[in-house]
Structures are given as C-alpha cells and as structure tokens.
Coordinates of C-alpha atoms and ligand atoms in Angstrom, one line a residue:
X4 CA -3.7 -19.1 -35.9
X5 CA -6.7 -17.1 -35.0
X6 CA -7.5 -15.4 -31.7
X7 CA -9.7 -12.0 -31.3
X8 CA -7.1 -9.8 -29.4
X9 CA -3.1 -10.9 -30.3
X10 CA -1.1 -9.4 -27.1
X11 CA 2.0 -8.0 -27.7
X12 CA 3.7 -9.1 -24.4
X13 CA 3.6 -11.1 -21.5
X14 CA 4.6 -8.6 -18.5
X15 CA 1.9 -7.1 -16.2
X16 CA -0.1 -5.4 -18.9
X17 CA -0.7 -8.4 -20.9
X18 CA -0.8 -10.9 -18.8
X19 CA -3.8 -8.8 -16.8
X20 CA -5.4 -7.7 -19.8
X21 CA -5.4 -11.1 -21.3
X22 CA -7.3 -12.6 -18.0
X23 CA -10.0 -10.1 -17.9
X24 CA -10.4 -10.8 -21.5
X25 CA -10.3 -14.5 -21.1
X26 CA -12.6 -14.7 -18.3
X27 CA -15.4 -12.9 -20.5
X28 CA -14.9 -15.2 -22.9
X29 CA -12.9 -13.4 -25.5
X30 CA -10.1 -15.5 -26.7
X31 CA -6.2 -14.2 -26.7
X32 CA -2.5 -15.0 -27.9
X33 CA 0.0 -13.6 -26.0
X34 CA 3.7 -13.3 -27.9
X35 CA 6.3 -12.9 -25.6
X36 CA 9.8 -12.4 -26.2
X37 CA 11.9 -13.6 -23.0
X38 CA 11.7 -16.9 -21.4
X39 CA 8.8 -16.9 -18.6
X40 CA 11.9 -17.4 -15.8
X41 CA 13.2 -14.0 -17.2
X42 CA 9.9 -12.3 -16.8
X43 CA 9.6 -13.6 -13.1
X44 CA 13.0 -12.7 -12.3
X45 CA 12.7 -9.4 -13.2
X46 CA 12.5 -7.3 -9.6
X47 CA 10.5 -3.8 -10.2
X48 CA 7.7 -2.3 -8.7
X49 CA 6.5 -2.7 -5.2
X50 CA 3.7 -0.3 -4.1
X51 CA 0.3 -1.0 -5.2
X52 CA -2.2 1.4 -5.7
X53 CA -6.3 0.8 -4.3
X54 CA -7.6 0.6 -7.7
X55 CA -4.6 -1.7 -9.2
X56 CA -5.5 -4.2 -6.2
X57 CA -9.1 -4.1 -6.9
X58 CA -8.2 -4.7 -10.8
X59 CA -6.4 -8.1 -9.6
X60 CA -9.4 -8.9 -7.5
X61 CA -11.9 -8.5 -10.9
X62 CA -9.5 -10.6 -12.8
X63 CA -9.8 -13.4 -10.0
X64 CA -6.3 -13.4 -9.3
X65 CA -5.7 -11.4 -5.5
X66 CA -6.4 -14.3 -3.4
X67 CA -2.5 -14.6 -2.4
X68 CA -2.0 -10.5 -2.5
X69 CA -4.9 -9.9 -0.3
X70 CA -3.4 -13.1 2.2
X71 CA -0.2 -11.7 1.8
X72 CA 0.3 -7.8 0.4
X73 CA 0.9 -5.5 3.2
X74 CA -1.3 -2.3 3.4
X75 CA 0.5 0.9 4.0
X76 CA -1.4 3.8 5.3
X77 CA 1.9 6.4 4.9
X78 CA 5.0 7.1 4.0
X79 CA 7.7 9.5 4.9
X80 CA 9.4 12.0 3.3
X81 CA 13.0 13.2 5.1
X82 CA 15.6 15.8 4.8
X83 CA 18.7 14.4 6.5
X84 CA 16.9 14.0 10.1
X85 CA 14.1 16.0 9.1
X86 CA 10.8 13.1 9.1
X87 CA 7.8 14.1 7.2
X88 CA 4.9 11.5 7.5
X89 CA 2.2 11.5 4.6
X90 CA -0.4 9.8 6.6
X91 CA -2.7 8.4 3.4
X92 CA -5.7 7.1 5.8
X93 CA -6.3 10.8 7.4
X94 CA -5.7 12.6 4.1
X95 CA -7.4 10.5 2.1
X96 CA -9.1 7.8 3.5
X97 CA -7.3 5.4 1.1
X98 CA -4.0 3.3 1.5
X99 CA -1.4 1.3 -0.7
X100 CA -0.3 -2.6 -0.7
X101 CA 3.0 -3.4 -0.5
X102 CA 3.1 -6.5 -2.7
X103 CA 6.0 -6.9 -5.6
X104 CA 5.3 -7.1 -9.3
X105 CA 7.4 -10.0 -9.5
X106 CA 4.6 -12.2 -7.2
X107 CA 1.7 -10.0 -9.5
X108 CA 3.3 -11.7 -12.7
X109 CA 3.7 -15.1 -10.7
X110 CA -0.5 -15.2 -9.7
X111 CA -1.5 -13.7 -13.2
X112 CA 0.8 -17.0 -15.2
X113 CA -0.9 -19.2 -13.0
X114 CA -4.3 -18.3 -13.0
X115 CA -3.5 -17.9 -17.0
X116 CA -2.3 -21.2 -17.5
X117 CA -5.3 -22.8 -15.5
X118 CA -7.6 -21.2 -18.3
X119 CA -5.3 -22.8 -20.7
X120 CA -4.6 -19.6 -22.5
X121 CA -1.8 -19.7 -25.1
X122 CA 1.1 -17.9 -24.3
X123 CA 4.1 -18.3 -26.2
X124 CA 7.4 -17.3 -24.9
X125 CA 10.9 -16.8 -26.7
X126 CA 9.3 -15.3 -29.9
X127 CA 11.2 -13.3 -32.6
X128 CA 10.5 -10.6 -35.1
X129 CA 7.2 -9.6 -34.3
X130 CA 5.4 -7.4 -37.6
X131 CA 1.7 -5.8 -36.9
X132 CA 0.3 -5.4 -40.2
X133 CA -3.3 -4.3 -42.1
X134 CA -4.3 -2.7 -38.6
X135 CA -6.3 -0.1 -40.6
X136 CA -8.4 -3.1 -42.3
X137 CA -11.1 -5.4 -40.4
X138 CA -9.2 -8.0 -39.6
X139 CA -5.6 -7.3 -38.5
X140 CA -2.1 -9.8 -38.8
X141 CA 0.8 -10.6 -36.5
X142 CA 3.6 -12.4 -37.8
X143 CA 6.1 -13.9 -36.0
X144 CA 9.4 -16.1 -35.2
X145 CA 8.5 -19.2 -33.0
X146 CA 11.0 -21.9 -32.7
X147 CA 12.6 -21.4 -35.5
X148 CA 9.2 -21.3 -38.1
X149 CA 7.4 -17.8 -39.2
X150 CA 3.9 -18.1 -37.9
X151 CA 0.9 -15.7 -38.4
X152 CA -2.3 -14.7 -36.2
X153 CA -5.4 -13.3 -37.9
X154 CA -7.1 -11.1 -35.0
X155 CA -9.9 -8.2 -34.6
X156 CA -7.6 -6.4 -32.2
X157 CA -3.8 -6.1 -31.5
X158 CA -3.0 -4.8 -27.6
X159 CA 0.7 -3.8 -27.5
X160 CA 1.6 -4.8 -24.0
X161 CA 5.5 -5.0 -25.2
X162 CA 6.5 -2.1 -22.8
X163 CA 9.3 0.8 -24.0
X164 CA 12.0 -1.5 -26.3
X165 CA 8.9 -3.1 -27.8
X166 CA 7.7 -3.3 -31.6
X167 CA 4.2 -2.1 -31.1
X168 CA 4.4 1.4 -31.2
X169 CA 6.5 1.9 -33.8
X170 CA 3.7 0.4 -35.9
X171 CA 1.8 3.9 -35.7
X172 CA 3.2 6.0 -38.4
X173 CA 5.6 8.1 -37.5
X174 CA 3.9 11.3 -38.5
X175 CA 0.4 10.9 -36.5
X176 CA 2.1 10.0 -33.3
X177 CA 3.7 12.5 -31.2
X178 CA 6.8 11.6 -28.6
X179 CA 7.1 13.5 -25.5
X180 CA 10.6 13.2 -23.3
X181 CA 12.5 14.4 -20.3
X182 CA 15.8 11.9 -19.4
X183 CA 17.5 12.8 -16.1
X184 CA 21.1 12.8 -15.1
X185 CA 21.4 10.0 -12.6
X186 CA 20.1 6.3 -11.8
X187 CA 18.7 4.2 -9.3
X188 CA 20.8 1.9 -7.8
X189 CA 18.6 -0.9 -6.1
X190 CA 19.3 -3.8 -3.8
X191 CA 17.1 -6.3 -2.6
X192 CA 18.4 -8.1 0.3
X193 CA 17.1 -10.4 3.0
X194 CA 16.7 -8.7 5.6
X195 CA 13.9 -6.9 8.0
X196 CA 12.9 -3.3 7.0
X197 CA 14.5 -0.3 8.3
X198 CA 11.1 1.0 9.2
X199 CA 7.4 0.3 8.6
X200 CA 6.4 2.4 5.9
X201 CA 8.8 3.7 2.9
X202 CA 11.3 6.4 3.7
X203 CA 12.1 8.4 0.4
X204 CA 14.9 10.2 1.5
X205 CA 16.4 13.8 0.4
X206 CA 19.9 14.4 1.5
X207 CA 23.1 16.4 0.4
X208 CA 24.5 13.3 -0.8
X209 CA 21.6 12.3 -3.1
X210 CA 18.4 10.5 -3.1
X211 CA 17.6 7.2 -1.0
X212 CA 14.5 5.1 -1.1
X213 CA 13.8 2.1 1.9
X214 CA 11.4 0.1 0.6
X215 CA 10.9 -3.7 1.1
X216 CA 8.5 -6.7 -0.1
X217 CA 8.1 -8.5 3.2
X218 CA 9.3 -8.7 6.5
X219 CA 12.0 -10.4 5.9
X220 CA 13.2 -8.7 2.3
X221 CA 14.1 -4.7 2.0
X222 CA 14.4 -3.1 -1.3
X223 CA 16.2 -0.8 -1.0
X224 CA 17.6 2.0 -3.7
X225 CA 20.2 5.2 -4.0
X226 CA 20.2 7.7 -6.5
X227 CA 23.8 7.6 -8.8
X228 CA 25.2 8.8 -11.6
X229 CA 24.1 7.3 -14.9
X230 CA 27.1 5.5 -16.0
X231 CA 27.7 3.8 -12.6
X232 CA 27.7 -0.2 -13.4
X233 CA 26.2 -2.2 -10.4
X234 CA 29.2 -4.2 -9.9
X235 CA 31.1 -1.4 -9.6
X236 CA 29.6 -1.2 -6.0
X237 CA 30.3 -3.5 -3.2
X238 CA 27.6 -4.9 -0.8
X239 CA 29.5 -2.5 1.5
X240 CA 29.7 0.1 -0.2
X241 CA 26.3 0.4 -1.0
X242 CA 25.3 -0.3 2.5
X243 CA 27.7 3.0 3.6
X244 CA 26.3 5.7 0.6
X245 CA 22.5 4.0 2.2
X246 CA 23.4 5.0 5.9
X247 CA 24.8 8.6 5.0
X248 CA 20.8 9.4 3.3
X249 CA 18.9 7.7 5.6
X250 CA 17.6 10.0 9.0
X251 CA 20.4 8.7 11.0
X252 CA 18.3 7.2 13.8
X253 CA 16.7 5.1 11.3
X254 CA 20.5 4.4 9.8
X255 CA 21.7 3.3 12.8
X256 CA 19.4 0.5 13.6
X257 CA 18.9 -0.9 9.8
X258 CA 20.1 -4.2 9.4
X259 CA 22.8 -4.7 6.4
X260 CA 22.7 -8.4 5.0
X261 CA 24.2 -9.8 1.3
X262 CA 21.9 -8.5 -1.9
X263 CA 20.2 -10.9 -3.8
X264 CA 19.8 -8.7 -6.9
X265 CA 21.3 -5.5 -7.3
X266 CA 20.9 -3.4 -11.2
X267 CA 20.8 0.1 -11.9
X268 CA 18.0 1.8 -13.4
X269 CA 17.4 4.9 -15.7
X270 CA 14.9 7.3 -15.1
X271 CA 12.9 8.8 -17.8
X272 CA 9.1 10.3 -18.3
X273 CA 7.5 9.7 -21.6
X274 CA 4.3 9.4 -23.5
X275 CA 3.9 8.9 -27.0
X276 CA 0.8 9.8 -28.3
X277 CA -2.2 8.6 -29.4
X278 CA -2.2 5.0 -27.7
X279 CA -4.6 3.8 -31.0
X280 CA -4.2 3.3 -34.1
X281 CA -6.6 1.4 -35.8
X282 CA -7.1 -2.0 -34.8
X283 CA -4.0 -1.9 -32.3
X284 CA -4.0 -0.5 -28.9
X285 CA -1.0 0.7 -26.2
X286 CA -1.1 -0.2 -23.6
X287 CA 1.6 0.6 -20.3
X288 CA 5.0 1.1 -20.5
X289 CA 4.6 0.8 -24.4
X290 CA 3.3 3.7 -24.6
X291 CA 4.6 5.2 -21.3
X292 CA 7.8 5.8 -18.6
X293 CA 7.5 7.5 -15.6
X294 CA 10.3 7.6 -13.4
X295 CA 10.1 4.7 -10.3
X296 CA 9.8 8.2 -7.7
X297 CA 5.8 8.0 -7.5
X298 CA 5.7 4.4 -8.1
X299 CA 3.3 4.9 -10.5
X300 CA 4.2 2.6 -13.6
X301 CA 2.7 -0.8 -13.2
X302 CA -0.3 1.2 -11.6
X303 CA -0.5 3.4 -14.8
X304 CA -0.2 0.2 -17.0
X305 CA -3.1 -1.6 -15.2
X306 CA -5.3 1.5 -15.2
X307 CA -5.0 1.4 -19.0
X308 CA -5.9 -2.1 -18.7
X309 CA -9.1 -0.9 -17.0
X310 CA -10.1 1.7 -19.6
X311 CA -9.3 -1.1 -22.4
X312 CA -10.8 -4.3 -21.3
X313 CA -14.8 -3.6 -20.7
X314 CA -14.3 -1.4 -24.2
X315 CA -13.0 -4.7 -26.4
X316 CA -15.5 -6.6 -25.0
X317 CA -17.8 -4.1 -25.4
X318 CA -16.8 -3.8 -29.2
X319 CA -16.2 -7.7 -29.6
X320 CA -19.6 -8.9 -28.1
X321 CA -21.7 -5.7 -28.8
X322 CA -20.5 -3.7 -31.7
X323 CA -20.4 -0.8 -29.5
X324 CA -17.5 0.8 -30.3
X325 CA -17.9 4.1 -28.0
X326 CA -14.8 2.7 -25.5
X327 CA -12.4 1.9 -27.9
X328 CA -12.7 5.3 -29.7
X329 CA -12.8 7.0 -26.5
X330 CA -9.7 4.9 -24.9
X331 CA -6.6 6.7 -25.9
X332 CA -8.1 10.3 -24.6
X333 CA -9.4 8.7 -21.6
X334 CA -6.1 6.7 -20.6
X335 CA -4.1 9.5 -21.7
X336 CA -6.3 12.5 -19.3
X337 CA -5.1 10.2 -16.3
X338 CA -1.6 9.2 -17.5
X339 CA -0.6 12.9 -18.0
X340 CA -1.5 13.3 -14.4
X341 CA 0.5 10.8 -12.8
X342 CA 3.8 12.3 -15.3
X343 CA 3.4 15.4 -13.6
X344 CA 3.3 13.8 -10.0
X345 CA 6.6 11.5 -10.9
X346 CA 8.1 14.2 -12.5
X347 CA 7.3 16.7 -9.6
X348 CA 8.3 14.2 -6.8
X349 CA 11.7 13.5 -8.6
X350 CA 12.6 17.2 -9.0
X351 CA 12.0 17.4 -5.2
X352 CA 13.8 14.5 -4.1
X353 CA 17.1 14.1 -6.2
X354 CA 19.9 15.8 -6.7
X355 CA 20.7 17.3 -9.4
X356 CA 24.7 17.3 -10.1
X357 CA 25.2 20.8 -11.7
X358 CA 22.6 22.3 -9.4
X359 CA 23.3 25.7 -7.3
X360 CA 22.3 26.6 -4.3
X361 CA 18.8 28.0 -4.9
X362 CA 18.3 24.8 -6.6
X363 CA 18.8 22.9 -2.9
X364 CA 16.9 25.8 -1.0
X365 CA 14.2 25.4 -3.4
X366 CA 14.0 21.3 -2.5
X367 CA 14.5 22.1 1.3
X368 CA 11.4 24.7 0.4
X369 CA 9.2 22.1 -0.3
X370 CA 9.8 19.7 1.9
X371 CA 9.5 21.9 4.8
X372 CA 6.3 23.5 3.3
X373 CA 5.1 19.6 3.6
X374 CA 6.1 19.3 7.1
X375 CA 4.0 22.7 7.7
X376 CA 1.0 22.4 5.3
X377 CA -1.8 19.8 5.5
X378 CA -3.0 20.7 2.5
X379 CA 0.3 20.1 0.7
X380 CA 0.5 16.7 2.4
X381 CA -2.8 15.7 1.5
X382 CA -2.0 17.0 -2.4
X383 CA 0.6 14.7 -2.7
X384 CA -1.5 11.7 -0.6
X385 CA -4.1 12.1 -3.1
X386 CA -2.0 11.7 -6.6
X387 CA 0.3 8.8 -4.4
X388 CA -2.6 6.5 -3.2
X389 CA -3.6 7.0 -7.1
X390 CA -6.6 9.4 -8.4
X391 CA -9.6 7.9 -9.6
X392 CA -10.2 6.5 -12.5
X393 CA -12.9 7.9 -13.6
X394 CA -13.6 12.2 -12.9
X395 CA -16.1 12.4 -10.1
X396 CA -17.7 16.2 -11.2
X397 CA -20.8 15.5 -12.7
X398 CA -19.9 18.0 -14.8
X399 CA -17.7 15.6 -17.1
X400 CA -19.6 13.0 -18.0
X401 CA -17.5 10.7 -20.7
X402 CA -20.7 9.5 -22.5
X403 CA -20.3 13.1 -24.3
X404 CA -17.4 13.5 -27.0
X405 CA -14.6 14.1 -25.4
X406 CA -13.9 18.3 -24.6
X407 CA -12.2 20.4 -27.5
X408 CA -8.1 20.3 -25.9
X409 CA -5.9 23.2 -25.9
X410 CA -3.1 21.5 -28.0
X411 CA -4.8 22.0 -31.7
X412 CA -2.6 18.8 -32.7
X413 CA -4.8 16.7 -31.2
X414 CA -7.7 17.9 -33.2
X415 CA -5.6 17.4 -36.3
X416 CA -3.7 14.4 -35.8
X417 CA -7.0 12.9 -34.5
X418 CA -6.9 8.8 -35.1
X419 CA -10.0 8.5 -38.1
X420 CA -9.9 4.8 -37.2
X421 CA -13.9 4.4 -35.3
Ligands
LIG511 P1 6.9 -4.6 -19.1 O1 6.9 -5.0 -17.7 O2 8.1 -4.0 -19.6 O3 6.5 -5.9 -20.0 C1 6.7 -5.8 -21.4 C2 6.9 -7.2 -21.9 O4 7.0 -7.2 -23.3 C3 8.1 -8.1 -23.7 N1 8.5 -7.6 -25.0 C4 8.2 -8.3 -26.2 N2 7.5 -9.4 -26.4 C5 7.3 -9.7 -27.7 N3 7.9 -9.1 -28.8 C6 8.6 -8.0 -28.6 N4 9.1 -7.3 -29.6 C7 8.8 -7.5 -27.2 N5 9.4 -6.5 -26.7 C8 9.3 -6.6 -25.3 C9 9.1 -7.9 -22.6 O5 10.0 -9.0 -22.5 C10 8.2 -7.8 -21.3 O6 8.0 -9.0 -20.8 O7 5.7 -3.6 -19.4 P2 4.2 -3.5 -18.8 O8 3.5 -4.9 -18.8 O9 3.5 -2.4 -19.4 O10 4.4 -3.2 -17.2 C11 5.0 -2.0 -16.8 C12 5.7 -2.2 -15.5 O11 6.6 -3.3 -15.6 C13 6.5 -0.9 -15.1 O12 5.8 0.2 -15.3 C14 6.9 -0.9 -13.5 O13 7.8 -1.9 -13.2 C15 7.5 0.4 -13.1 N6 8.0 0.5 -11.7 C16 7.1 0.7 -10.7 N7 5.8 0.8 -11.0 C17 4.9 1.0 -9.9 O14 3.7 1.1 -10.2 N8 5.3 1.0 -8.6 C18 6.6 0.9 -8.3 O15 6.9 0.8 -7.1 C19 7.6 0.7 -9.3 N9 8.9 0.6 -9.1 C20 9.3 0.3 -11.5 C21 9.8 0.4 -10.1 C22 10.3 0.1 -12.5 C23 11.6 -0.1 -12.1 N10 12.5 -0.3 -13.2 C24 13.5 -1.4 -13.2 C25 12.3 0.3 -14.5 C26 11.1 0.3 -9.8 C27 12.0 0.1 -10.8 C28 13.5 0.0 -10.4
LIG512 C1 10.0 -0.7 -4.7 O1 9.7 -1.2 -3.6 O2 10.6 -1.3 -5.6 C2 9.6 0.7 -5.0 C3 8.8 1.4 -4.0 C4 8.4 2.7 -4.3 C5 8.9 3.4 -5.4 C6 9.7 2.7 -6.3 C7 10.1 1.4 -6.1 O3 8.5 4.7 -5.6

C-alpha cells in the first residue's frame, strides 16, 4: 500500500488529523488496533475547549456539536459547602462545550467514511521503520496476513500503550513523569445533572467531580485509592461517598439512578520528548498524559493536531518544511503549559492519603484565596477555557528559530532530521 501520512491510531487524534488531511487532498491510512465499537464505547472526556470546537468546525465535522454541545460559561470550585464560581465569560470572555469525546469520535468516523478514507481496525504488530530515510514503512498484522505501507510521513496517534514512541531511540528522547496515589472512579448514569455547570469538589473525604453530557446523562466521578476495582463499589455505594463531597444543598437534591458505565482511572502527567523524529510525528496522548483534573487531554491532543496538519500539507504540497521542523518545540511550549495547570489543579483538589495538616490548610488556602481574588479566578479561567494557540506578544514571532531554552539538553539532543 501507499498513502503520504500512515496514522498510527484511530482515536481523536487520528481520526481529526486524518480529516483535515483528507479534505486538502493529502491521502491517509489509519491502523487501528480495537474494533471501531471499542473505540465508540470508550466514555472519556467531556469539556471542550474554544479552539478544540473551532478545530471540528475546519475539519467540517461540528454540525451536530454546534446543534447539540452545551456551552458552559463557568464552573465551580467547593470546599464542603464553600461554592466558588469561575465565571469564564467575565474573566475571559471565552466559554467551554460540553459535548463527549465519545459523540466527537462518532461525527469524525462518519464524516471519514463519507470521504471513503481507509481505516483499518483490529490490526497487529505494528513496526515503523527507515523513518530517518525519504520514504518511510509501516508494517503490519491485518487479518491474519503481514502487510506494508510505503509513506512520506508517519503520525503516531496510538495514544500512551501505543508503538509509536518507542520508535524514537531511546537515548534522544527524554521521559518526564509524576504518578499519583489515587483514581477516578466514574459513573455515567441517566439522569438530570446535579447542577448547571461542573462542580469539582474538595472535601475531607476526597475529591468529587459532577459533570454530565446532556440533560438527561450525569458523569459523574470520586477520587479512590488506586487499587479499588469498580465492581467493588455498588450503585449505592457510590451514590453515598458522591453525596458526602458534594456542597450538601446540591447533594440533597441530585437525583441517583443505575450507571451505565462505571471504570476507574489512573491519573498520571507525562511528556516524552521530542514529539519528531524524522519522518514520524506524536501526536496526543502518545506523546502525552495529563491527569482528567483540567480536562485538558483531548484538547491538548487536537491542538497538536493544529500545529501538525497545515505543516504536512505545507511540506507535502510545498516543500516547505519550516512547520514540521518547528512542530515538536511549538506543540511542546503549549503542552508544558497545560501539565502545569492539570498538575496544579490536582494538587489543590485531591487528597492526598499520607498528607498532614498543613497539607489540607494549604488546599483550603487556595481555595479561599479563589473565592477572594479575581485575579486568581481569572488565572485559572484563562489556562481552563484553554490559552491560545499561538503567543499573542509580537515580541515572539515563530517565523524566527525558535529561542535558545534553559534546559541545554534540548540543544544537544536537538532532532537533525529537517
Ligand atoms: P486515544 O484516545 O488513546 O487513542 C489512541 C488510539 O490508538 C489505538 N492504538 C493502536 N492502534 C494501532 N496500533 C497500536 N499499537 C495501537 N496502540 C493503541 C487505541 O486503540 C486508540 O484507539 O489517544 P488520542 O487520540 O491522542 O486522544 C486522547 C484523548 O483520548 C484523551 O487525552 C482524553 O480522553 C483525556 N480526558 C479528557 N480530555 C479532555 O480534554 N477533557 C476531559 O474532560 C477529559 N476527561 C479524559 C477525561 C480521560 C479519561 N480517562 C479514562 C483516561 C476523563 C477520563 C476519565
Ligand atoms: C467529564 O465530563 O468526563 C469530565 C469533565 C471535566 C473533567 C474531566 C472529565 O475535568
């Protein structure tokens, strides 16, 4: 087989990246290990960010999000009864969609398949290989046979248990890690939202989150420890541990109902650096994990979408090679940001099991310097709405190299792949 860009992946990242790709005219593979039901099954993110949304609009694929995505203009932040509200349209002028990643996945197959691109599911054993050379391969396992792609570019869309980053050597890339001590416990259930925008709740007990996907579906999530198995709690149970985080007017009038899904998740922050190596590129949680706190991971993955796509087209159709070289420093500027914001909002919100009591204070601290700052409310509106994609100072225009970086590593383990 042939295509110009193989994708490594058929969640979010790939499927989007493929679209934009395909709609310029620039022909893609996507290998994709799980069955397509798996992939639409999977229940994850919920919050988009104003630049993901207008991402699905320029790949042609929002018609049902903008019909149907519901636009949040805050959130709230509570200590036991304490209620902070981040009001996103006064700090910031911007808002959020509420609009699941499972119904993103759904629109991006369809409009995929209606462009007839060639995505093949249940595929084994994938090997990247002569990335470093013109032309680079993927091999594969597809029902039953080994088949092989001949591309310009590989994108590694194959998010953290994937093959593709393991294809940069092992001593020019450079892993960065911080695991915490507890999970998410998450239920989705059918039933009206405890409240109109998302609660993320502090308490003595442990984190809560309230989230939903419609009026008629809740998400809903506690923090636990790590090695709790989801069907070691009952619908009731989990219902209970909910009500004892939640402010307890807002606990008293939720409604409880059966979960549809219920699954714990780790939480972990990560980047492995650079995102290119040669002919292949990272690209979301393949190269990335923040934890679910900000709900910044499918908007991180689609904003590496949006430095990657105009720069292989850009390559493919011009030659011009100044995106692609400048993709992993670019991507990696913004991703760094939005680790710190996951990472800080987790430390505030959760707790942590061998914690003292200046620990709590200091998590109380910041809430209540929230509730009394507006300029700490609109800090956090800012980085939660999502920052921009591109710096506004004119002072850092990305048409020059790219500013000598305080980490001399860089320098030296610098991809020579333009
Ligand atoms: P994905 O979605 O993991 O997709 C990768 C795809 O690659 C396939 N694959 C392979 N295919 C071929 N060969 C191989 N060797 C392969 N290995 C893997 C996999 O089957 C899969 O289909 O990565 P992608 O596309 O980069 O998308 C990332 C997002 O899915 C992820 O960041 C978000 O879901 C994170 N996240 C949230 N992000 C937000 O922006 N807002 C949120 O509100 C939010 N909430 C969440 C979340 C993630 C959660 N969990 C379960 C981790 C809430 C939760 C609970
Ligand atoms: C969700 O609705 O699944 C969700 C919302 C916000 C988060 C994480 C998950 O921060």
């Amino acid at each position: 087989m042939q295509a110009e860009v193989a994708i490594i992946g058929g969640g979010p990242s790939g499927l989007l990246l493929s679209q934009l790709l395909n709609r310029a005219g620039i022909e893609t593979v996507i290998l994709e290990r799980a069955s397509r039901n798996h992939v639409l099954g999977r229940i994850r993110a919920g919050v988009l960010e104003a630049g993901t949304v207008d991402m699905l609009r320029e790949a042609g694929v929002s018609g049902r999000l903008d019909r149907e995505g519901i636009l949040h203009e805050g959130c709230y932040l509570t200590d036991n009864d304490l209620m902070v509200r981040i009001d996103f349209r006064a700090l910031t002028g911007k808002h959020v969609t509420v609009y699941g990643q499972t119904e993103v996945t759904a629109d991006l197959y369809m409009a995929l398949d209606e462009l007839g691109t060639t995505v093949l599911h249940g595929v084994e054993d994938v090997t990247l290989s002569d990335l470093e050379q013109p032309r680079s391969v993927v091999e594969f396992t597809y029902e039953g046979a080994r088949k092989r792609i001949d591309c310009l570019f590989v994108a590694g869309c194959d998010g953290f248990h994937g093959v593709s980053r393991n294809a940069i050597p092992g001593d020019r890339r450079r892993e960065f890690e911080r695991t915490y001590p507890f999970g998410w416990l998450g239920v989705l259930s059918p039933v009206p939202p405890c409240e109109e925008e998302l609660i993320y709740a502090n308490s003595e007990r442990g984190f809560a989150l309230a989230s939903m996907r419609n009026q008629n579906l809740s998400r809903y999530y506690i923090q636990v420890p790590m090695s709790d198995r989801p069907e070691q709690w009952s619908d009731d149970e989990f219902w209970t541990e909910l009500r004892r985080r939640l402010p307890s007017e807002t606990a008293a009038r939720m409604q409880t109902g059966p979960s549809i899904e219920k699954s714990v998740a780790p939480l972990r922050s990560f980047v492995s650096e650079p995102l290119r190596w040669g002919n292949l590129f990272l690209v979301g949680d393949a190269a990335h994990i923040v934890p679910p706190t900000g709900a910044k991971g499918l908007n991180l993955a689609v904003a590496d979408v949006h430095y990657l796509y105009q720069a292989l087209i850009d390559s493919i159709r011009s030659n011009d090679r100044t995106g692609i070289d400048n993709y992993s420093e670019r991507a990696l500027t913004r991703i760094w940001k939005a680790m710190r914001f996951s990472w800080q909002m987790t430390m505030m919100l959760h707790r942590f099991e061998d914690e003292d009591d200046f620990a709590s204070e200091m998590r109380r601290a910041t809430l209540g310097h929230l509730a009394a700052s507006e300029t700490a409310r609109r800090d956090l509106a800012e980085n939660y709405v999502g920052l921009p994609f591109w710096p506004t100072g004119k002072d850092v225009p990305w048409t020059r190299p790219f500013p000598r970086l305080s980490r001399p590593w860089r320098e030296s383990r610098a991809v020579p792949c333009s």
